[in-house]
PDB file of C-alpha atoms in Angstrom:
ATOM      1  CA  MET A   1      -9.916   5.260  23.548  1.00  0.00           C
ATOM      2  CA  LYS A   2     -11.136   7.879  21.376  1.00  0.00           C
ATOM      3  CA  ARG A   3     -10.767   8.091  17.427  1.00  0.00           C
ATOM      4  CA  GLY A   4      -8.125  10.156  16.143  1.00  0.00           C
ATOM      5  CA  SER A   5      -5.990   9.726  19.584  1.00  0.00           C
ATOM      6  CA  VAL A   6      -2.179   8.843  19.197  1.00  0.00           C
ATOM      7  CA  GLU A   7      -1.536   7.211  22.188  1.00  0.00           C
ATOM      8  CA  GLU A   8      -2.695   3.892  23.542  1.00  0.00           C
ATOM      9  CA  TRP A   9      -2.034   1.745  26.718  1.00  0.00           C
ATOM     10  CA  ILE A  10      -1.756  -2.196  25.620  1.00  0.00           C
ATOM     11  CA  LYS A  11      -1.555  -4.729  28.291  1.00  0.00           C
ATOM     12  CA  ALA A  12       1.754  -6.988  27.861  1.00  0.00           C
ATOM     13  CA  SER A  13      -0.616 -10.200  28.098  1.00  0.00           C
ATOM     14  CA  GLU A  14      -2.358  -8.111  24.785  1.00  0.00           C
ATOM     15  CA  MET A  15       0.810  -7.591  23.482  1.00  0.00           C
ATOM     16  CA  ARG A  16       0.342  -9.205  19.831  1.00  0.00           C
ATOM     17  CA  GLY A  17       2.010  -6.369  17.798  1.00  0.00           C
ATOM     18  CA  PHE A  18       1.647  -2.453  17.349  1.00  0.00           C
ATOM     19  CA  GLY A  19       1.670  -1.711  13.142  1.00  0.00           C
ATOM     20  CA  HIS A  20      -2.040  -2.239  12.753  1.00  0.00           C
ATOM     21  CA  ALA A  21      -3.457  -0.846  15.476  1.00  0.00           C
ATOM     22  CA  PHE A  22      -1.107   2.057  15.778  1.00  0.00           C
ATOM     23  CA  GLU A  23      -2.425   2.813  12.021  1.00  0.00           C
ATOM     24  CA  LYS A  24      -6.185   2.219  13.260  1.00  0.00           C
ATOM     25  CA  SER A  25      -5.503   5.257  16.028  1.00  0.00           C
ATOM     26  CA  TYR A  26      -3.265   7.496  14.033  1.00  0.00           C
ATOM     27  CA  THR A  27      -5.155   7.745  11.005  1.00  0.00           C
ATOM     28  CA  ARG A  28      -8.741   8.271   9.418  1.00  0.00           C
ATOM     29  CA  GLU A  29     -11.865   6.502   8.274  1.00  0.00           C
ATOM     30  CA  VAL A  30     -12.383   7.254   4.732  1.00  0.00           C
ATOM     31  CA  VAL A  31     -14.821   4.306   3.956  1.00  0.00           C
ATOM     32  CA  ALA A  32     -16.875   3.284   6.626  1.00  0.00           C
ATOM     33  CA  ALA A  33     -16.238  -0.715   7.850  1.00  0.00           C
ATOM     34  CA  SER A  34     -13.135  -1.042   5.273  1.00  0.00           C
ATOM     35  CA  THR A  35     -10.557  -3.302   5.820  1.00  0.00           C
ATOM     36  CA  GLY A  36      -7.977  -1.190   4.492  1.00  0.00           C
ATOM     37  CA  HIS A  37      -6.582   0.940   1.828  1.00  0.00           C
ATOM     38  CA  HIS A  38      -5.324  -0.918  -1.683  1.00  0.00           C
ATOM     39  CA  ARG A  39      -4.527  -0.349  -4.752  1.00  0.00           C
ATOM     40  CA  VAL A  40      -7.023  -2.009  -6.894  1.00  0.00           C
ATOM     41  CA  VAL A  41      -6.674  -2.481 -10.666  1.00  0.00           C
ATOM     42  CA  GLY A  42     -10.033  -0.910 -12.236  1.00  0.00           C
ATOM     43  CA  VAL A  43     -12.140  -2.680 -15.039  1.00  0.00           C
ATOM     44  CA  ARG A  44     -13.916  -0.664 -16.981  1.00  0.00           C
ATOM     45  CA  PHE A  45     -16.960  -1.951 -19.183  1.00  0.00           C
ATOM     46  CA  GLU A  46     -20.553  -1.053 -20.191  1.00  0.00           C
ATOM     47  CA  THR A  47     -24.202  -2.372 -20.165  1.00  0.00           C
ATOM     48  CA  ASP A  48     -27.279  -0.804 -21.585  1.00  0.00           C
ATOM     49  CA  GLY A  49     -29.858  -1.151 -18.426  1.00  0.00           C
ATOM     50  CA  LYS A  50     -30.316  -3.035 -15.064  1.00  0.00           C
ATOM     51  CA  ALA A  51     -33.185  -5.760 -15.153  1.00  0.00           C
ATOM     52  CA  GLU A  52     -35.755  -4.776 -12.138  1.00  0.00           C
ATOM     53  CA  GLU A  53     -36.348  -8.277 -11.321  1.00  0.00           C
ATOM     54  CA  LYS A  54     -34.280 -10.241  -8.919  1.00  0.00           C
ATOM     55  CA  VAL A  55     -32.172 -12.164 -10.928  1.00  0.00           C
ATOM     56  CA  GLU A  56     -29.298 -15.292  -9.831  1.00  0.00           C
ATOM     57  CA  GLY A  57     -25.809 -14.530  -9.891  1.00  0.00           C
ATOM     58  CA  SER A  58     -23.060 -13.749  -7.940  1.00  0.00           C
ATOM     59  CA  LYS A  59     -23.426 -12.835  -4.049  1.00  0.00           C
ATOM     60  CA  LEU A  60     -20.573  -9.904  -4.699  1.00  0.00           C
ATOM     61  CA  LEU A  61     -21.633  -6.280  -4.131  1.00  0.00           C
ATOM     62  CA  VAL A  62     -19.502  -3.794  -5.311  1.00  0.00           C
ATOM     63  CA  ARG A  63     -19.462  -0.299  -3.845  1.00  0.00           C
ATOM     64  CA  LYS A  64     -17.782   3.065  -4.861  1.00  0.00           C
ATOM     65  CA  GLU A  65     -17.038   5.182  -1.705  1.00  0.00           C
ATOM     66  CA  GLY A  66     -13.889   7.031  -0.389  1.00  0.00           C
ATOM     67  CA  GLN A  67     -11.940   9.450  -3.334  1.00  0.00           C
ATOM     68  CA  THR A  68      -9.291   8.743  -5.288  1.00  0.00           C
ATOM     69  CA  VAL A  69      -6.044   9.488  -3.246  1.00  0.00           C
ATOM     70  CA  PRO A  70      -2.902  10.688  -5.747  1.00  0.00           C
ATOM     71  CA  LEU A  71      -0.074   8.704  -5.403  1.00  0.00           C
ATOM     72  CA  GLU A  72       1.876  11.328  -4.103  1.00  0.00           C
ATOM     73  CA  ALA A  73       0.254  11.293  -1.045  1.00  0.00           C
ATOM     74  CA  THR A  74       0.128   7.739  -0.372  1.00  0.00           C
ATOM     75  CA  LEU A  75       2.382   6.697   2.854  1.00  0.00           C
ATOM     76  CA  GLU A  76       3.683   3.424   4.169  1.00  0.00           C
ATOM     77  CA  VAL A  77       3.591   3.393   8.277  1.00  0.00           C
ATOM     78  CA  LYS A  78       6.206   1.150   9.840  1.00  0.00           C
ATOM     79  CA  THR A  79       6.199   0.344  13.784  1.00  0.00           C
ATOM     80  CA  ARG A  80       8.972  -0.174  15.890  1.00  0.00           C
ATOM     81  CA  VAL A  81      10.249  -0.431  19.393  1.00  0.00           C
ATOM     82  CA  ARG A  82      12.466   2.438  19.951  1.00  0.00           C
ATOM     83  CA  HIS A  83      15.893   0.943  20.628  1.00  0.00           C
ATOM     84  CA  ARG A  84      15.502  -1.097  17.565  1.00  0.00           C
ATOM     85  CA  PRO A  85      15.344   1.926  14.925  1.00  0.00           C
ATOM     86  CA  LEU A  86      14.002   0.999  11.344  1.00  0.00           C
ATOM     87  CA  GLY A  87      17.065   1.561   8.891  1.00  0.00           C
ATOM     88  CA  PHE A  88      16.078   2.917   5.631  1.00  0.00           C
ATOM     89  CA  GLU A  89      17.624  -0.051   3.707  1.00  0.00           C
ATOM     90  CA  ASP A  90      15.192  -2.290   5.523  1.00  0.00           C
ATOM     91  CA  VAL A  91      11.917  -1.308   3.828  1.00  0.00           C
ATOM     92  CA  VAL A  92      13.476   0.787   0.529  1.00  0.00           C
ATOM     93  CA  SER A  93      12.624  -2.225  -1.727  1.00  0.00           C
ATOM     94  CA  GLN A  94       8.889  -2.325  -0.443  1.00  0.00           C
ATOM     95  CA  LEU A  95       8.774   1.201  -1.322  1.00  0.00           C
ATOM     96  CA  TRP A  96      10.402   1.208  -4.565  1.00  0.00           C
ATOM     97  CA  VAL A  97       7.852  -1.330  -5.777  1.00  0.00           C
ATOM     98  CA  SER A  98       4.957   0.138  -4.296  1.00  0.00           C
ATOM     99  CA  GLN A  99       6.191   3.832  -5.676  1.00  0.00           C
ATOM    100  CA  THR A 100       5.412   5.220  -2.129  1.00  0.00           C
ATOM    101  CA  PRO A 101       6.810   8.634  -1.485  1.00  0.00           C
ATOM    102  CA  LYS A 102       6.108   8.866   2.039  1.00  0.00           C
ATOM    103  CA  LEU A 103       7.580   6.808   4.901  1.00  0.00           C
ATOM    104  CA  VAL A 104       6.119   7.030   8.586  1.00  0.00           C
ATOM    105  CA  ARG A 105       8.142   5.735  10.985  1.00  0.00           C
ATOM    106  CA  ALA A 106       6.428   5.381  14.335  1.00  0.00           C
ATOM    107  CA  TYR A 107       8.666   4.443  17.614  1.00  0.00           C
ATOM    108  CA  TYR A 108       7.430   3.061  20.778  1.00  0.00           C
ATOM    109  CA  THR A 109       8.525   2.768  23.909  1.00  0.00           C
ATOM    110  CA  ARG A 110       6.564   0.220  26.639  1.00  0.00           C
ATOM    111  CA  GLY A 111       3.222   0.745  24.188  1.00  0.00           C
ATOM    112  CA  VAL A 112       3.380   4.271  24.190  1.00  0.00           C
ATOM    113  CA  PHE A 113       4.131   5.746  20.909  1.00  0.00           C
ATOM    114  CA  GLU A 114       5.751   8.769  19.866  1.00  0.00           C
ATOM    115  CA  VAL A 115       4.519  11.597  17.348  1.00  0.00           C
ATOM    116  CA  PRO A 116       5.590  10.301  14.160  1.00  0.00           C
ATOM    117  CA  GLU A 117       7.069  12.664  11.225  1.00  0.00           C
ATOM    118  CA  VAL A 118       5.884  11.877   7.454  1.00  0.00           C
ATOM    119  CA  GLU A 119       9.121  11.954   5.549  1.00  0.00           C
ATOM    120  CA  GLU A 120       9.465  12.296   2.128  1.00  0.00           C
ATOM    121  CA  VAL A 121      11.308   9.692   0.830  1.00  0.00           C
ATOM    122  CA  ALA A 122      10.924   9.873  -3.491  1.00  0.00           C
ATOM    123  CA  ASP A 123      14.170  10.888  -4.027  1.00  0.00           C
ATOM    124  CA  LYS A 124      16.119   8.375  -2.057  1.00  0.00           C
ATOM    125  CA  VAL A 125      14.116   5.790  -3.114  1.00  0.00           C
ATOM    126  CA  LYS A 126      15.276   7.418  -7.086  1.00  0.00           C
ATOM    127  CA  ARG A 127      19.100   7.247  -5.923  1.00  0.00           C
ATOM    128  CA  TRP A 128      18.391   3.083  -4.377  1.00  0.00           C
ATOM    129  CA  GLU A 129      16.669   2.672  -7.740  1.00  0.00           C
ATOM    130  CA  GLU A 130      19.634   3.699  -9.571  1.00  0.00           C
ATOM    131  CA  GLN A 131      22.464   2.216  -7.686  1.00  0.00           C
ATOM    132  CA  ASN A 132      20.743  -1.230  -8.192  1.00  0.00           C
ATOM    133  CA  GLN A 133      20.169  -1.183 -11.606  1.00  0.00           C
ATOM    134  CA  LYS A 134      21.482  -4.513 -12.504  1.00  0.00           C
ATOM    135  CA  ASP A 135      19.961  -6.428  -9.739  1.00  0.00           C
ATOM    136  CA  LEU A 136      16.790  -5.189 -10.821  1.00  0.00           C
ATOM    137  CA  ARG A 137      17.537  -5.983 -14.474  1.00  0.00           C
ATOM    138  CA  MET A 138      18.181  -9.391 -12.903  1.00  0.00           C
ATOM    139  CA  LEU A 139      14.670  -9.125 -10.862  1.00  0.00           C
ATOM    140  CA  ALA A 140      12.890  -8.485 -14.224  1.00  0.00           C
ATOM    141  CA  ALA A 141      14.396 -11.522 -16.104  1.00  0.00           C
ATOM    142  CA  LEU A 142      13.069 -13.534 -13.333  1.00  0.00           C
ATOM    143  CA  VAL A 143       9.475 -12.197 -13.627  1.00  0.00           C
ATOM    144  CA  GLY A 144       9.982 -12.705 -17.235  1.00  0.00           C
ATOM    145  CA  LYS A 145      10.497 -16.325 -16.800  1.00  0.00           C
ATOM    146  CA  ILE A 146       8.068 -16.990 -14.119  1.00  0.00           C
ATOM    147  CA  ARG A 147       5.795 -15.580 -16.154  1.00  0.00           C
ATOM    148  CA  ASP A 148       6.570 -17.927 -19.271  1.00  0.00           C
ATOM    149  CA  VAL A 149       6.922 -21.224 -16.911  1.00  0.00           C
ATOM    150  CA  VAL A 150       3.225 -19.660 -15.550  1.00  0.00           C
ATOM    151  CA  LYS A 151       2.324 -19.632 -19.006  1.00  0.00           C
ATOM    152  CA  GLU A 152       2.798 -22.964 -20.054  1.00  0.00           C
ATOM    153  CA  LYS A 153       1.256 -24.347 -16.744  1.00  0.00           C
ATOM    154  CA  GLY A 154      -2.173 -23.098 -18.236  1.00  0.00           C
ATOM    155  CA  GLY A 155      -2.150 -19.111 -16.948  1.00  0.00           C
ATOM    156  CA  ARG A 156      -2.662 -20.261 -13.194  1.00  0.00           C
ATOM    157  CA  ALA A 157      -0.158 -21.687 -11.068  1.00  0.00           C
ATOM    158  CA  THR A 158       1.600 -20.064  -7.482  1.00  0.00           C
ATOM    159  CA  VAL A 159       4.733 -19.918  -7.024  1.00  0.00           C
ATOM    160  CA  LYS A 160       6.863 -20.560  -4.025  1.00  0.00           C
ATOM    161  CA  TYR A 161      10.304 -19.928  -2.863  1.00  0.00           C
ATOM    162  CA  GLU A 162      11.980 -22.974  -0.753  1.00  0.00           C
ATOM    163  CA  SER A 163      14.782 -21.364   0.905  1.00  0.00           C
ATOM    164  CA  GLY A 164      16.110 -24.446   2.243  1.00  0.00           C
ATOM    165  CA  ALA A 165      16.817 -25.856  -1.626  1.00  0.00           C
ATOM    166  CA  ASP A 166      17.398 -22.463  -2.702  1.00  0.00           C
ATOM    167  CA  LYS A 167      14.755 -22.711  -5.270  1.00  0.00           C
ATOM    168  CA  LEU A 168      11.411 -21.441  -7.060  1.00  0.00           C
ATOM    169  CA  VAL A 169       8.881 -23.894  -7.377  1.00  0.00           C
ATOM    170  CA  PHE A 170       5.523 -23.718  -9.576  1.00  0.00           C
ATOM    171  CA  LEU A 171       2.382 -25.192  -8.724  1.00  0.00           C
ATOM    172  CA  LYS A 172      -0.480 -25.996 -11.374  1.00  0.00           C
ATOM    173  CA  LEU A 173      -3.757 -24.083 -10.039  1.00  0.00           C
ATOM    174  CA  ASP A 174      -7.074 -25.177 -11.116  1.00  0.00           C
ATOM    175  CA  GLY A 175     -10.195 -23.694 -10.519  1.00  0.00           C
ATOM    176  CA  LYS A 176     -11.788 -20.028 -11.602  1.00  0.00           C
ATOM    177  CA  LYS A 177      -9.636 -17.350 -12.954  1.00  0.00           C
ATOM    178  CA  MET A 178      -9.793 -14.345 -10.381  1.00  0.00           C
ATOM    179  CA  LEU A 179     -10.114 -11.516 -13.305  1.00  0.00           C
ATOM    180  CA  PRO A 180     -12.391 -11.130 -16.273  1.00  0.00           C
ATOM    181  CA  GLU A 181     -11.064 -13.007 -19.380  1.00  0.00           C
ATOM    182  CA  SER A 182     -10.843  -9.525 -21.169  1.00  0.00           C
ATOM    183  CA  LEU A 183      -7.853  -8.117 -18.539  1.00  0.00           C
ATOM    184  CA  TYR A 184      -6.311 -11.356 -18.693  1.00  0.00           C
ATOM    185  CA  ALA A 185      -6.303 -10.934 -22.795  1.00  0.00           C
ATOM    186  CA  LYS A 186      -4.897  -7.401 -21.908  1.00  0.00           C
ATOM    187  CA  TRP A 187      -1.609  -9.195 -20.389  1.00  0.00           C
ATOM    188  CA  GLU A 188      -1.542 -12.070 -23.143  1.00  0.00           C
ATOM    189  CA  GLY A 189      -0.645  -9.321 -25.738  1.00  0.00           C
ATOM    190  CA  SER A 190       1.914  -6.949 -23.849  1.00  0.00           C
ATOM    191  CA  GLU A 191       5.845  -7.625 -23.312  1.00  0.00           C
ATOM    192  CA  HIS A 192       6.712  -6.046 -20.042  1.00  0.00           C
TER     193      HIS A 192
END
């Protein structure tokens, strides 16, 4: 299949869902060999120089590529078989959390996609937010309680919802922290 083509035939034996395959076919790869497009928390710091000799350290390699994309240009892609239309209510909470202003609903029949349209949904998401203030306040309170429990567990925990018991379970984590202490310190001082 040619890059940029929006039509691809997938055999029944290859059926694993179309979401990622559609995104790969329908969108351009801006950063070569990237695994996806993600929002990343930036950490700014300064050093005065770089040692010429080889030093032992992390195998992590950081490369700056791509470009900054304004939030207004971001979109969420959802694929669905044509006879099961995707309702806005099925995705609005995800759009609200990510503050994504555009939605692409890509429908297919027997593995063939229709040409999708980009929908401007920011106003609909805002209305949903206004209509769900009570639930969103309850969510904010729950997140605050989760943060308090995690602090009690030493700042590192996994939160798991057990549907059978209808409860949240907190498990303490051991090991290295994922981010620098300076970033955690910023969150410790904030009352969100």
